[in-house]
Amino acid sequence: MQGFQLEIFLETTALIERAVQIWQQRAAAAVQEQGRFTVALAGGSTPKRLYAALAAAEGIPWPQTLLIWGDERYVPPDHPDSNYRMVREALLERLPMPVGQVLPMPTQAGDPAQDANRYEAQLRQVLAGEWPQLDLVLLGVGEDGHTASLFPGTAALQVQDRWVTVGQKEGEPRLTLTYPVLNQAVQVMFLVTGANKASILKEALTGEAHLPCQRVNPKGRLLWLLDGAAAALLPLRTGLG
Ligand code: 6PG
């Protein structure tokens, strides 16, 4: 893995505060440079806490923010497993986002490949370039080393010619952004908490590259925010007691 920045927080609340701060900084810089801030959201438990904190945070340029999704479970938008639903409940119901600036992944065609194509077409209408340059990409890591819906041993890992593709979790389809899109980002921020992630993080951050999350090597900055439990097996943590 190329160079990355690692920050470890003893408390998850401090990690969330830091993630809010990074979001504010990136958003301010992007709006100043190009009048818009584009961010890809992650599913999962830690991002959910971030979204709730963002809903209450000051100084975020929501009218200039475009929210897209890094991955989605292939379920209807009101399903309890829907990442869109999670973001809606944690964030969107609490703040006014302009119509057209929230782009959830479609999951209603009955055919994941068709919905992946449709989402790519939607993104191409609002994001320029052969590959879009997202200002911020939020990601988590699963205990198997997956990130977004890029799961070990699946075809989605090989996709180099699409923005959006179909991922598989134990045979269940999902939609996911592809590596070429993730790796164009100005900044990628992994948020990982909990003791159940300690072992995979040790492998991801200190071992040979073979996990899906290790292939996230953005052109811009790569930042890992971990809590103490997730970082427990990293050699770096020795000095923290
Ligand atoms: C999802 C994801 C996924 C997630 C990891 C970590 O929709 O589930 O986007 O990649 O980030 O599985 O999830 P936790 O933060 O809940 O451990």
Coordinates of N, CA and C and ligand atoms in Angstrom, one line a residue:
M1 N 0.9 -1.2 0.0 CA 0.0 0.0 0.0 C 0.9 1.2 0.0
Q2 N 0.5 2.2 -0.8 CA 1.2 3.5 -0.9 C 1.1 4.2 0.5
G3 N 1.7 5.4 0.5 CA 1.7 6.2 1.8 C 0.3 6.5 2.2
F4 N 0.1 6.5 3.5 CA -1.2 6.8 4.1 C -1.0 7.5 5.4
Q5 N -2.0 8.2 5.9 CA -2.0 8.8 7.2 C -2.9 8.0 8.1
L6 N -2.4 7.8 9.3 CA -3.2 7.0 10.3 C -3.4 7.8 11.5
E7 N -4.7 7.9 12.0 CA -5.0 8.6 13.3 C -5.8 7.6 14.1
I8 N -5.4 7.5 15.4 CA -6.0 6.6 16.3 C -6.6 7.4 17.5
F9 N -7.8 7.0 17.8 CA -8.6 7.7 18.8 C -9.0 6.7 19.9
L10 N -8.8 7.1 21.1 CA -9.1 6.2 22.2 C -10.7 6.1 22.3
E11 N -11.4 7.1 22.0 CA -12.8 7.1 22.1 C -13.4 7.3 20.7
T12 N -14.5 6.6 20.4 CA -15.1 6.7 19.1 C -15.7 8.1 18.9
T13 N -16.1 8.8 20.0 CA -16.7 10.1 19.8 C -15.6 11.1 19.3
A14 N -14.4 10.9 19.7 CA -13.3 11.8 19.2 C -13.0 11.5 17.7
L15 N -13.1 10.2 17.4 CA -12.9 9.9 16.0 C -14.0 10.5 15.1
I16 N -15.2 10.5 15.6 CA -16.3 11.1 14.8 C -16.1 12.6 14.7
E17 N -15.7 13.2 15.8 CA -15.4 14.7 15.7 C -14.4 15.0 14.7
R18 N -13.3 14.2 14.6 CA -12.3 14.4 13.7 C -12.8 14.2 12.2
A19 N -13.6 13.2 12.0 CA -14.2 12.9 10.7 C -15.1 14.1 10.3
V20 N -15.8 14.7 11.2 CA -16.6 15.9 10.9 C -15.7 17.0 10.5
Q21 N -14.6 17.2 11.2 CA -13.7 18.3 10.9 C -13.1 18.1 9.5
I22 N -12.7 16.8 9.1 CA -12.1 16.6 7.8 C -13.2 16.9 6.7
W23 N -14.4 16.5 7.0 CA -15.5 16.8 6.0 C -15.6 18.3 5.8
Q24 N -15.6 19.0 7.0 CA -15.8 20.5 6.9 C -14.6 21.1 6.0
Q25 N -13.4 20.6 6.3 CA -12.2 21.2 5.6 C -12.3 20.9 4.1
R26 N -12.6 19.6 3.8 CA -12.6 19.2 2.4 C -13.7 19.9 1.7
A27 N -14.9 20.0 2.3 CA -16.0 20.7 1.7 C -15.6 22.2 1.4
A28 N -15.0 22.8 2.4 CA -14.7 24.3 2.2 C -13.7 24.4 1.1
A29 N -12.7 23.5 1.0 CA -11.7 23.6 0.0 C -12.4 23.4 -1.4
A30 N -13.2 22.4 -1.5 CA -13.8 22.0 -2.8 C -14.7 23.1 -3.2
V31 N -15.5 23.7 -2.3 CA -16.5 24.8 -2.7 C -15.7 26.0 -3.1
Q32 N -14.6 26.3 -2.5 CA -13.8 27.4 -2.9 C -13.2 27.2 -4.3
E33 N -12.7 26.0 -4.5 CA -12.0 25.7 -5.8 C -13.0 25.6 -6.9
Q34 N -14.1 24.9 -6.7 CA -15.0 24.6 -7.9 C -16.4 24.8 -7.6
G35 N -16.8 25.4 -6.5 CA -18.2 25.7 -6.2 C -19.0 24.6 -5.8
R36 N -18.4 23.4 -5.6 CA -19.2 22.2 -5.3 C -18.4 21.2 -4.6
F37 N -19.0 20.5 -3.7 CA -18.3 19.4 -2.9 C -19.0 18.1 -3.2
T38 N -18.3 17.1 -3.7 CA -18.9 15.8 -4.0 C -18.3 14.7 -3.1
V39 N -19.2 14.0 -2.4 CA -18.8 13.0 -1.5 C -19.5 11.7 -1.7
A40 N -18.8 10.6 -1.6 CA -19.3 9.3 -1.7 C -19.5 8.7 -0.3
L41 N -20.7 8.3 0.0 CA -21.0 7.8 1.4 C -20.8 6.3 1.5
A42 N -20.5 5.9 2.7 CA -20.4 4.5 3.0 C -21.6 4.0 3.9
G43 N -21.8 2.7 3.8 CA -22.8 2.1 4.8 C -22.0 1.7 6.0
G44 N -22.7 1.1 6.9 CA -22.0 0.6 8.1 C -22.2 1.4 9.4
S45 N -21.8 0.9 10.5 CA -22.2 1.4 11.8 C -21.4 2.7 12.1
T46 N -20.2 2.8 11.8 CA -19.4 4.0 12.1 C -19.8 5.2 11.3
P47 N -19.9 5.0 10.0 CA -20.5 6.2 9.2 C -21.8 6.6 9.7
K48 N -22.6 5.7 10.1 CA -24.0 6.2 10.6 C -23.8 7.2 11.8
R49 N -22.9 7.0 12.6 CA -22.6 7.9 13.7 C -22.1 9.3 13.1
L50 N -21.3 9.1 12.1 CA -20.8 10.4 11.5 C -21.9 11.2 10.9
Y51 N -22.9 10.5 10.2 CA -24.0 11.2 9.6 C -24.8 12.0 10.6
A52 N -25.0 11.3 11.7 CA -25.8 11.9 12.8 C -25.1 13.2 13.3
A53 N -23.8 13.1 13.4 CA -23.0 14.2 13.9 C -23.0 15.3 12.9
L54 N -22.9 15.0 11.6 CA -22.9 16.0 10.6 C -24.2 16.8 10.5
A55 N -25.3 16.1 10.8 CA -26.6 16.8 10.8 C -26.7 17.9 11.8
A56 N -25.8 17.8 12.9 CA -25.9 18.8 13.9 C -24.7 19.8 13.8
A57 N -23.8 19.5 12.8 CA -22.5 20.3 12.8 C -22.8 21.7 12.1
E58 N -21.9 22.6 12.5 CA -22.0 24.0 11.9 C -21.1 24.1 10.6
G59 N -21.4 25.0 9.8 CA -20.5 25.4 8.8 C -20.3 24.5 7.6
I60 N -21.3 23.6 7.4 CA -21.1 22.7 6.2 C -21.9 23.3 5.1
P61 N -21.3 23.4 3.9 CA -22.0 24.0 2.8 C -23.0 23.0 2.1
W62 N -24.1 22.7 2.8 CA -25.0 21.7 2.2 C -25.6 22.1 0.9
P63 N -25.9 23.4 0.7 CA -26.5 23.7 -0.7 C -25.5 23.5 -1.8
Q64 N -24.2 23.4 -1.5 CA -23.2 23.1 -2.6 C -22.7 21.7 -2.5
T65 N -23.4 20.8 -1.8 CA -22.9 19.5 -1.6 C -23.7 18.5 -2.4
L66 N -22.9 17.6 -3.1 CA -23.6 16.5 -3.8 C -23.2 15.2 -3.1
L67 N -24.3 14.5 -2.7 CA -24.1 13.2 -2.0 C -24.3 12.1 -3.0
I68 N -23.3 11.2 -3.2 CA -23.5 10.0 -3.9 C -23.2 8.8 -3.0
W69 N -23.5 7.6 -3.5 CA -23.3 6.4 -2.6 C -22.1 5.6 -3.1
G70 N -21.2 5.2 -2.2 CA -20.1 4.3 -2.6 C -20.6 2.9 -2.9
D71 N -21.6 2.5 -2.1 CA -22.1 1.1 -2.4 C -23.5 1.0 -1.8
E72 N -24.2 0.0 -2.2 CA -25.6 -0.2 -1.7 C -26.0 -1.6 -1.8
R73 N -26.8 -2.0 -0.8 CA -27.3 -3.4 -0.8 C -28.5 -3.4 -1.8
Y74 N -28.7 -4.5 -2.5 CA -29.7 -4.5 -3.5 C -31.1 -4.8 -2.9
V75 N -31.6 -3.8 -2.2 CA -32.9 -3.9 -1.6 C -33.6 -2.6 -1.8
P76 N -34.9 -2.5 -1.7 CA -35.7 -1.3 -1.9 C -35.2 -0.2 -0.9
P77 N -35.4 1.1 -1.3 CA -34.9 2.2 -0.5 C -35.4 2.3 0.9
D78 N -36.6 1.6 1.2 CA -37.1 1.7 2.6 C -36.8 0.4 3.4
H79 N -36.0 -0.4 2.8 CA -35.6 -1.7 3.5 C -34.7 -1.4 4.6
P80 N -34.8 -2.1 5.7 CA -33.9 -1.9 6.9 C -32.4 -2.0 6.6
D81 N -32.1 -2.8 5.5 CA -30.7 -2.9 5.2 C -30.2 -1.9 4.2
S82 N -31.1 -1.0 3.7 CA -30.7 0.0 2.7 C -29.7 1.0 3.3
N83 N -28.6 1.2 2.6 CA -27.7 2.3 3.0 C -28.3 3.7 2.8
Y84 N -29.1 3.8 1.7 CA -29.9 5.1 1.5 C -30.8 5.3 2.7
R85 N -31.5 4.3 3.1 CA -32.4 4.6 4.3 C -31.6 5.0 5.5
M86 N -30.5 4.4 5.7 CA -29.7 4.7 6.9 C -29.3 6.2 6.8
V87 N -28.8 6.6 5.7 CA -28.4 8.0 5.5 C -29.6 9.0 5.7
R88 N -30.7 8.5 5.1 CA -31.9 9.4 5.2 C -32.3 9.6 6.7
E89 N -32.3 8.5 7.4 CA -32.7 8.6 8.8 C -31.7 9.4 9.7
A90 N -30.4 9.1 9.4 CA -29.4 9.8 10.3 C -29.1 11.2 9.9
L91 N -29.3 11.5 8.6 CA -28.9 12.8 8.1 C -29.9 13.6 7.4
L92 N -30.5 13.0 6.3 CA -31.3 13.8 5.4 C -32.6 14.2 6.0
E93 N -33.2 13.5 7.0 CA -34.4 13.9 7.6 C -34.2 15.1 8.5
R94 N -32.9 15.4 8.8 CA -32.7 16.5 9.8 C -32.2 17.8 9.1
L95 N -31.9 17.7 7.8 CA -31.4 18.9 7.2 C -32.0 19.0 5.7
P96 N -32.2 20.2 5.3 CA -32.7 20.4 4.0 C -31.6 20.3 2.9
M97 N -31.7 19.2 2.1 CA -30.8 19.1 1.0 C -31.5 19.4 -0.3
P98 N -31.0 20.2 -1.1 CA -31.7 20.6 -2.4 C -32.0 19.3 -3.2
V99 N -33.1 19.3 -3.8 CA -33.5 18.1 -4.7 C -32.4 18.0 -5.8
G100 N -32.1 16.9 -6.1 CA -31.1 16.7 -7.2 C -29.6 16.6 -6.7
Q101 N -29.4 16.9 -5.4 CA -28.1 16.8 -4.9 C -27.9 15.6 -4.0
V102 N -28.9 14.8 -4.0 CA -28.8 13.5 -3.3 C -29.0 12.4 -4.3
L103 N -28.0 11.6 -4.6 CA -28.1 10.6 -5.7 C -27.9 9.2 -5.1
P104 N -29.0 8.6 -4.6 CA -28.8 7.2 -4.1 C -28.7 6.3 -5.3
M105 N -28.2 5.1 -5.0 CA -28.1 4.1 -6.0 C -29.4 3.5 -6.3
P106 N -29.9 3.3 -7.5 CA -31.2 2.7 -7.8 C -31.1 1.2 -7.6
T107 N -32.2 0.7 -7.1 CA -32.2 -0.8 -6.8 C -33.6 -1.4 -7.2
Q108 N -34.3 -0.7 -8.1 CA -35.7 -1.1 -8.3 C -35.9 -1.8 -9.6
A109 N -34.8 -2.0 -10.5 CA -35.1 -2.5 -11.8 C -35.3 -4.0 -11.8
G110 N -34.9 -4.7 -10.7 CA -35.1 -6.1 -10.7 C -33.9 -6.8 -11.3
D111 N -32.9 -6.0 -11.7 CA -31.7 -6.5 -12.4 C -30.5 -5.6 -11.9
P112 N -29.6 -6.1 -11.1 CA -28.6 -5.2 -10.5 C -27.7 -4.6 -11.6
A113 N -27.4 -5.4 -12.7 CA -26.5 -4.9 -13.7 C -27.1 -3.6 -14.4
Q114 N -28.5 -3.7 -14.6 CA -29.2 -2.6 -15.2 C -29.1 -1.4 -14.3
D115 N -29.3 -1.6 -13.0 CA -29.3 -0.5 -12.1 C -27.9 0.1 -12.0
A116 N -26.8 -0.8 -12.1 CA -25.5 -0.3 -12.0 C -25.2 0.6 -13.2
N117 N -25.7 0.2 -14.4 CA -25.6 1.1 -15.6 C -26.3 2.4 -15.5
R118 N -27.5 2.3 -14.9 CA -28.3 3.5 -14.7 C -27.6 4.4 -13.8
Y119 N -27.1 3.9 -12.7 CA -26.4 4.8 -11.8 C -25.2 5.5 -12.4
E120 N -24.4 4.7 -13.2 CA -23.3 5.3 -13.9 C -23.8 6.4 -14.8
A121 N -24.8 6.2 -15.5 CA -25.4 7.2 -16.4 C -25.8 8.5 -15.6
Q122 N -26.4 8.2 -14.5 CA -26.8 9.4 -13.6 C -25.6 10.2 -13.2
L123 N -24.6 9.4 -12.8 CA -23.4 10.1 -12.3 C -22.7 10.9 -13.4
R124 N -22.7 10.3 -14.6 CA -22.0 11.0 -15.8 C -22.7 12.3 -16.2
Q125 N -24.0 12.4 -15.8 CA -24.7 13.6 -16.1 C -24.2 14.8 -15.2
V126 N -23.8 14.4 -14.0 CA -23.4 15.5 -13.1 C -21.9 15.6 -12.8
L127 N -21.2 14.6 -13.1 CA -19.7 14.6 -12.9 C -18.9 14.5 -14.2
A128 N -18.0 15.4 -14.3 CA -17.3 15.5 -15.6 C -16.1 14.5 -15.6
G129 N -15.6 14.3 -16.8 CA -14.4 13.5 -17.0 C -14.6 12.1 -17.4
E130 N -13.5 11.5 -17.9 CA -13.6 10.0 -18.2 C -13.8 9.3 -16.9
W131 N -13.0 9.8 -15.9 CA -13.2 9.2 -14.5 C -13.5 10.4 -13.6
P132 N -14.5 10.3 -12.7 CA -14.9 11.5 -11.9 C -13.9 11.6 -10.8
Q133 N -13.6 12.9 -10.4 CA -12.7 13.1 -9.3 C -13.5 13.5 -8.0
L134 N -13.8 12.5 -7.2 CA -14.7 12.8 -6.0 C -13.8 13.5 -5.0
D135 N -14.4 14.5 -4.3 CA -13.7 15.3 -3.3 C -13.4 14.5 -2.0
L136 N -14.3 13.6 -1.7 CA -14.2 12.8 -0.5 C -14.9 11.5 -0.7
V137 N -14.2 10.4 -0.3 CA -14.8 9.1 -0.4 C -14.7 8.5 1.0
L138 N -15.9 8.2 1.6 CA -15.9 7.5 2.9 C -15.9 6.0 2.7
L139 N -15.1 5.3 3.4 CA -15.1 3.8 3.3 C -15.0 3.2 4.7
G140 N -15.5 2.0 4.8 CA -15.3 1.1 6.0 C -14.6 -0.1 5.5
V141 N -14.3 -1.0 6.5 CA -13.6 -2.3 6.2 C -14.4 -3.4 6.9
G142 N -14.7 -4.5 6.2 CA -15.3 -5.6 6.8 C -14.3 -6.5 7.4
E143 N -14.7 -7.5 8.2 CA -13.8 -8.4 8.8 C -13.1 -9.3 7.8
D144 N -13.6 -9.4 6.6 CA -13.0 -10.1 5.5 C -12.1 -9.3 4.7
G145 N -12.0 -8.0 5.0 CA -11.1 -7.1 4.2 C -11.8 -6.4 3.1
H146 N -13.1 -6.6 3.0 CA -13.8 -5.9 1.9 C -14.0 -4.4 2.2
T147 N -14.1 -3.6 1.2 CA -14.5 -2.2 1.3 C -15.5 -1.9 0.3
A148 N -16.3 -0.8 0.5 CA -17.5 -0.6 -0.3 C -18.2 -1.9 -0.5
S149 N -18.6 -2.3 -1.7 CA -19.0 -3.7 -1.9 C -18.1 -4.5 -2.8
L150 N -16.8 -4.3 -2.5 CA -15.7 -5.0 -3.2 C -15.3 -6.1 -2.3
F151 N -15.9 -7.3 -2.5 CA -15.6 -8.4 -1.6 C -14.5 -9.3 -2.2
P152 N -13.8 -10.0 -1.3 CA -12.7 -10.9 -1.7 C -13.2 -11.9 -2.7
G153 N -12.4 -12.1 -3.8 CA -12.7 -13.2 -4.8 C -13.8 -12.9 -5.7
T154 N -14.4 -11.7 -5.7 CA -15.5 -11.4 -6.6 C -15.1 -10.7 -7.9
A155 N -15.9 -10.8 -8.9 CA -15.6 -10.2 -10.2 C -15.4 -8.7 -10.2
A156 N -16.2 -8.1 -9.2 CA -16.1 -6.6 -9.1 C -14.7 -6.0 -8.9
L157 N -13.9 -6.9 -8.3 CA -12.5 -6.4 -8.0 C -11.7 -6.1 -9.3
Q158 N -12.1 -6.8 -10.4 CA -11.4 -6.7 -11.7 C -11.9 -5.6 -12.6
V159 N -13.0 -5.0 -12.2 CA -13.6 -4.1 -13.2 C -12.8 -2.8 -13.3
Q160 N -12.3 -2.5 -14.5 CA -11.5 -1.3 -14.7 C -12.1 -0.4 -15.7
D161 N -13.3 -0.7 -16.3 CA -13.8 0.1 -17.4 C -15.2 0.6 -17.1
R162 N -15.6 0.5 -15.9 CA -16.9 1.1 -15.5 C -16.8 1.9 -14.2
W163 N -17.7 2.8 -14.0 CA -17.7 3.6 -12.8 C -18.4 2.8 -11.6
V164 N -19.4 2.0 -12.1 CA -20.3 1.3 -11.1 C -20.4 -0.1 -11.6
T165 N -20.4 -1.0 -10.6 CA -20.6 -2.4 -11.0 C -21.4 -3.2 -10.0
V166 N -21.6 -4.5 -10.2 CA -22.3 -5.3 -9.3 C -21.4 -6.0 -8.4
G167 N -21.5 -5.9 -7.1 CA -20.7 -6.7 -6.1 C -21.5 -7.8 -5.6
Q168 N -20.9 -8.7 -5.0 CA -21.6 -9.9 -4.4 C -21.1 -10.1 -3.0
K169 N -22.1 -10.2 -2.1 CA -21.8 -10.6 -0.7 C -22.5 -12.0 -0.5
E170 N -21.7 -13.0 -0.4 CA -22.2 -14.4 -0.2 C -23.4 -14.6 -1.2
G171 N -23.2 -14.3 -2.5 CA -24.2 -14.6 -3.5 C -25.3 -13.5 -3.6
E172 N -25.4 -12.6 -2.6 CA -26.3 -11.5 -2.6 C -25.8 -10.3 -3.4
P173 N -26.5 -9.8 -4.4 CA -25.9 -8.7 -5.2 C -26.0 -7.4 -4.4
R174 N -25.0 -6.6 -4.8 CA -24.9 -5.2 -4.3 C -24.4 -4.3 -5.4
L175 N -24.6 -3.0 -5.3 CA -24.0 -2.1 -6.3 C -22.8 -1.5 -5.6
T176 N -21.7 -1.2 -6.4 CA -20.5 -0.6 -5.8 C -19.8 0.3 -6.8
L177 N -19.2 1.4 -6.3 CA -18.2 2.1 -7.2 C -17.1 1.2 -7.4
T178 N -16.3 1.4 -8.5 CA -15.2 0.6 -8.8 C -13.9 1.2 -8.4
Y179 N -12.8 0.4 -8.4 CA -11.5 1.0 -8.0 C -11.1 2.2 -8.8
P180 N -11.2 2.2 -10.1 CA -10.8 3.4 -10.8 C -11.4 4.7 -10.3
V181 N -12.7 4.6 -9.9 CA -13.4 5.8 -9.4 C -12.8 6.1 -8.0
L182 N -12.8 5.1 -7.1 CA -12.3 5.3 -5.7 C -10.9 5.9 -5.8
N183 N -10.1 5.4 -6.7 CA -8.7 5.8 -6.7 C -8.4 7.2 -7.4
Q184 N -9.4 7.8 -8.0 CA -9.3 9.2 -8.5 C -9.5 10.2 -7.4
A185 N -10.0 9.8 -6.3 CA -10.5 10.7 -5.3 C -9.4 11.7 -4.8
V186 N -9.8 12.9 -4.4 CA -9.0 13.9 -3.8 C -8.6 13.4 -2.4
Q187 N -9.5 12.8 -1.7 CA -9.3 12.2 -0.4 C -10.2 11.0 -0.1
V188 N -9.6 10.0 0.4 CA -10.3 8.8 0.9 C -10.2 8.7 2.4
M189 N -11.3 8.6 3.1 CA -11.2 8.5 4.5 C -11.9 7.1 5.0
F190 N -11.0 6.2 5.5 CA -11.6 5.0 6.1 C -11.9 5.3 7.5
L191 N -13.1 4.8 7.9 CA -13.5 4.9 9.3 C -13.7 3.5 9.9
V192 N -12.9 3.1 10.8 CA -13.0 1.7 11.3 C -12.9 1.7 12.9
T193 N -13.9 1.1 13.4 CA -14.0 1.0 14.9 C -14.3 -0.4 15.3
G194 N -13.9 -0.8 16.6 CA -14.3 -2.0 17.2 C -13.2 -3.1 17.2
A195 N -13.2 -3.9 18.2 CA -12.2 -5.0 18.4 C -12.3 -6.0 17.3
N196 N -13.5 -6.2 16.7 CA -13.7 -7.2 15.7 C -12.9 -6.9 14.4
K197 N -12.4 -5.6 14.3 CA -11.7 -5.2 13.1 C -10.2 -5.3 13.3
A198 N -9.7 -5.5 14.6 CA -8.3 -5.4 14.9 C -7.4 -6.3 14.0
S199 N -7.9 -7.6 13.9 CA -7.0 -8.5 13.2 C -6.9 -8.2 11.7
I200 N -8.1 -7.8 11.0 CA -8.0 -7.5 9.6 C -7.2 -6.2 9.4
L201 N -7.3 -5.3 10.3 CA -6.6 -4.1 10.2 C -5.1 -4.3 10.2
K202 N -4.7 -5.2 11.1 CA -3.2 -5.5 11.2 C -2.8 -6.0 9.8
E203 N -3.6 -6.9 9.3 CA -3.2 -7.4 7.9 C -3.3 -6.3 6.9
A204 N -4.3 -5.5 6.9 CA -4.5 -4.5 5.9 C -3.3 -3.5 5.9
L205 N -2.9 -3.1 7.1 CA -2.0 -2.0 7.2 C -0.5 -2.4 7.3
T206 N -0.3 -3.7 7.7 CA 1.1 -4.1 7.8 C 1.5 -5.3 7.0
G207 N 0.5 -5.9 6.4 CA 0.8 -7.2 5.6 C 0.9 -7.0 4.1
E208 N 1.2 -8.1 3.5 CA 1.2 -8.1 2.0 C -0.1 -7.7 1.4
A209 N -0.1 -7.0 0.3 CA -1.3 -6.6 -0.3 C -2.1 -7.7 -1.0
H210 N -3.2 -8.1 -0.4 CA -4.1 -9.1 -1.0 C -5.5 -8.9 -0.7
L211 N -5.8 -7.9 0.2 CA -7.2 -7.7 0.6 C -7.8 -6.6 -0.3
P212 N -9.1 -6.6 -0.5 CA -9.8 -5.6 -1.3 C -9.5 -4.2 -0.8
C213 N -9.5 -4.0 0.5 CA -9.3 -2.6 1.0 C -7.9 -2.1 0.7
Q214 N -6.9 -3.0 0.5 CA -5.6 -2.6 0.2 C -5.4 -2.1 -1.2
R215 N -6.4 -2.3 -2.0 CA -6.2 -1.8 -3.4 C -6.8 -0.4 -3.6
V216 N -7.2 0.2 -2.5 CA -7.6 1.6 -2.5 C -6.3 2.5 -2.3
N217 N -5.9 3.0 -3.4 CA -4.7 3.8 -3.5 C -5.0 5.1 -4.2
P218 N -5.7 6.0 -3.6 CA -6.1 7.2 -4.4 C -5.0 8.1 -4.8
K219 N -5.2 8.9 -5.9 CA -4.3 9.9 -6.3 C -4.1 10.9 -5.3
G220 N -5.1 11.2 -4.5 CA -5.1 12.2 -3.5 C -4.7 11.5 -2.1
R221 N -5.2 12.1 -1.1 CA -4.8 11.6 0.3 C -5.6 10.4 0.7
L222 N -4.9 9.6 1.5 CA -5.5 8.4 2.0 C -5.4 8.4 3.5
L223 N -6.5 8.5 4.2 CA -6.5 8.7 5.7 C -7.3 7.6 6.3
W224 N -6.7 7.0 7.3 CA -7.4 5.9 8.1 C -7.7 6.5 9.5
L225 N -8.9 6.5 9.9 CA -9.3 6.9 11.3 C -9.7 5.6 12.0
L226 N -9.0 5.3 13.1 CA -9.3 4.1 13.8 C -9.6 4.4 15.3
D227 N -10.4 3.6 15.9 CA -10.5 3.7 17.4 C -9.5 2.8 18.0
G228 N -9.3 2.9 19.3 CA -8.2 2.1 20.0 C -8.5 0.6 19.9
A229 N -9.7 0.2 19.9 CA -10.0 -1.2 19.8 C -9.6 -1.8 18.5
A230 N -10.0 -1.0 17.4 CA -9.6 -1.5 16.0 C -8.1 -1.5 15.8
A231 N -7.4 -0.6 16.5 CA -6.0 -0.4 16.3 C -5.2 -1.3 17.2
A232 N -5.8 -2.1 18.0 CA -5.2 -2.8 19.1 C -4.0 -3.7 18.7
L233 N -4.0 -4.2 17.5 CA -3.0 -5.2 17.1 C -1.9 -4.5 16.2
L234 N -2.1 -3.2 16.0 CA -1.1 -2.6 15.2 C 0.2 -2.3 16.0
P235 N 1.4 -2.5 15.4 CA 2.6 -2.2 16.2 C 2.7 -0.8 16.6
L236 N 2.1 0.1 15.9 CA 2.1 1.5 16.2 C 1.5 1.9 17.5
R237 N 0.6 1.0 18.0 CA -0.1 1.4 19.2 C 0.7 1.1 20.5
T238 N 1.8 0.4 20.4 CA 2.5 0.0 21.6 C 2.7 1.1 22.6
G239 N 3.1 2.3 22.1 CA 3.4 3.4 23.0 C 2.1 4.0 23.7
L240 N 0.9 3.6 23.2 CA -0.2 4.3 23.8 C -0.7 3.6 25.1
G241 N -0.1 2.5 25.4 CA -0.5 1.8 26.7 C -1.7 1.0 26.5
Ligands
6PG1 C1 -21.9 -1.6 3.7 C2 -20.6 -1.0 3.4 C3 -19.4 -1.8 3.9 C4 -19.0 -1.4 5.3 C5 -18.2 -2.4 6.0 C6 -17.9 -2.0 7.4 O1 -22.8 -1.2 3.1 O2 -22.0 -2.4 4.6 O3 -20.4 0.1 2.8 O4 -18.3 -1.8 3.0 O5 -18.4 -0.1 5.2 O6 -18.8 -3.6 5.9 O7 -19.1 -1.9 8.1 P1 -19.1 -1.5 9.7 O8 -18.7 -0.1 9.8 O9 -20.6 -1.7 10.0 O10 -18.3 -2.5 10.4

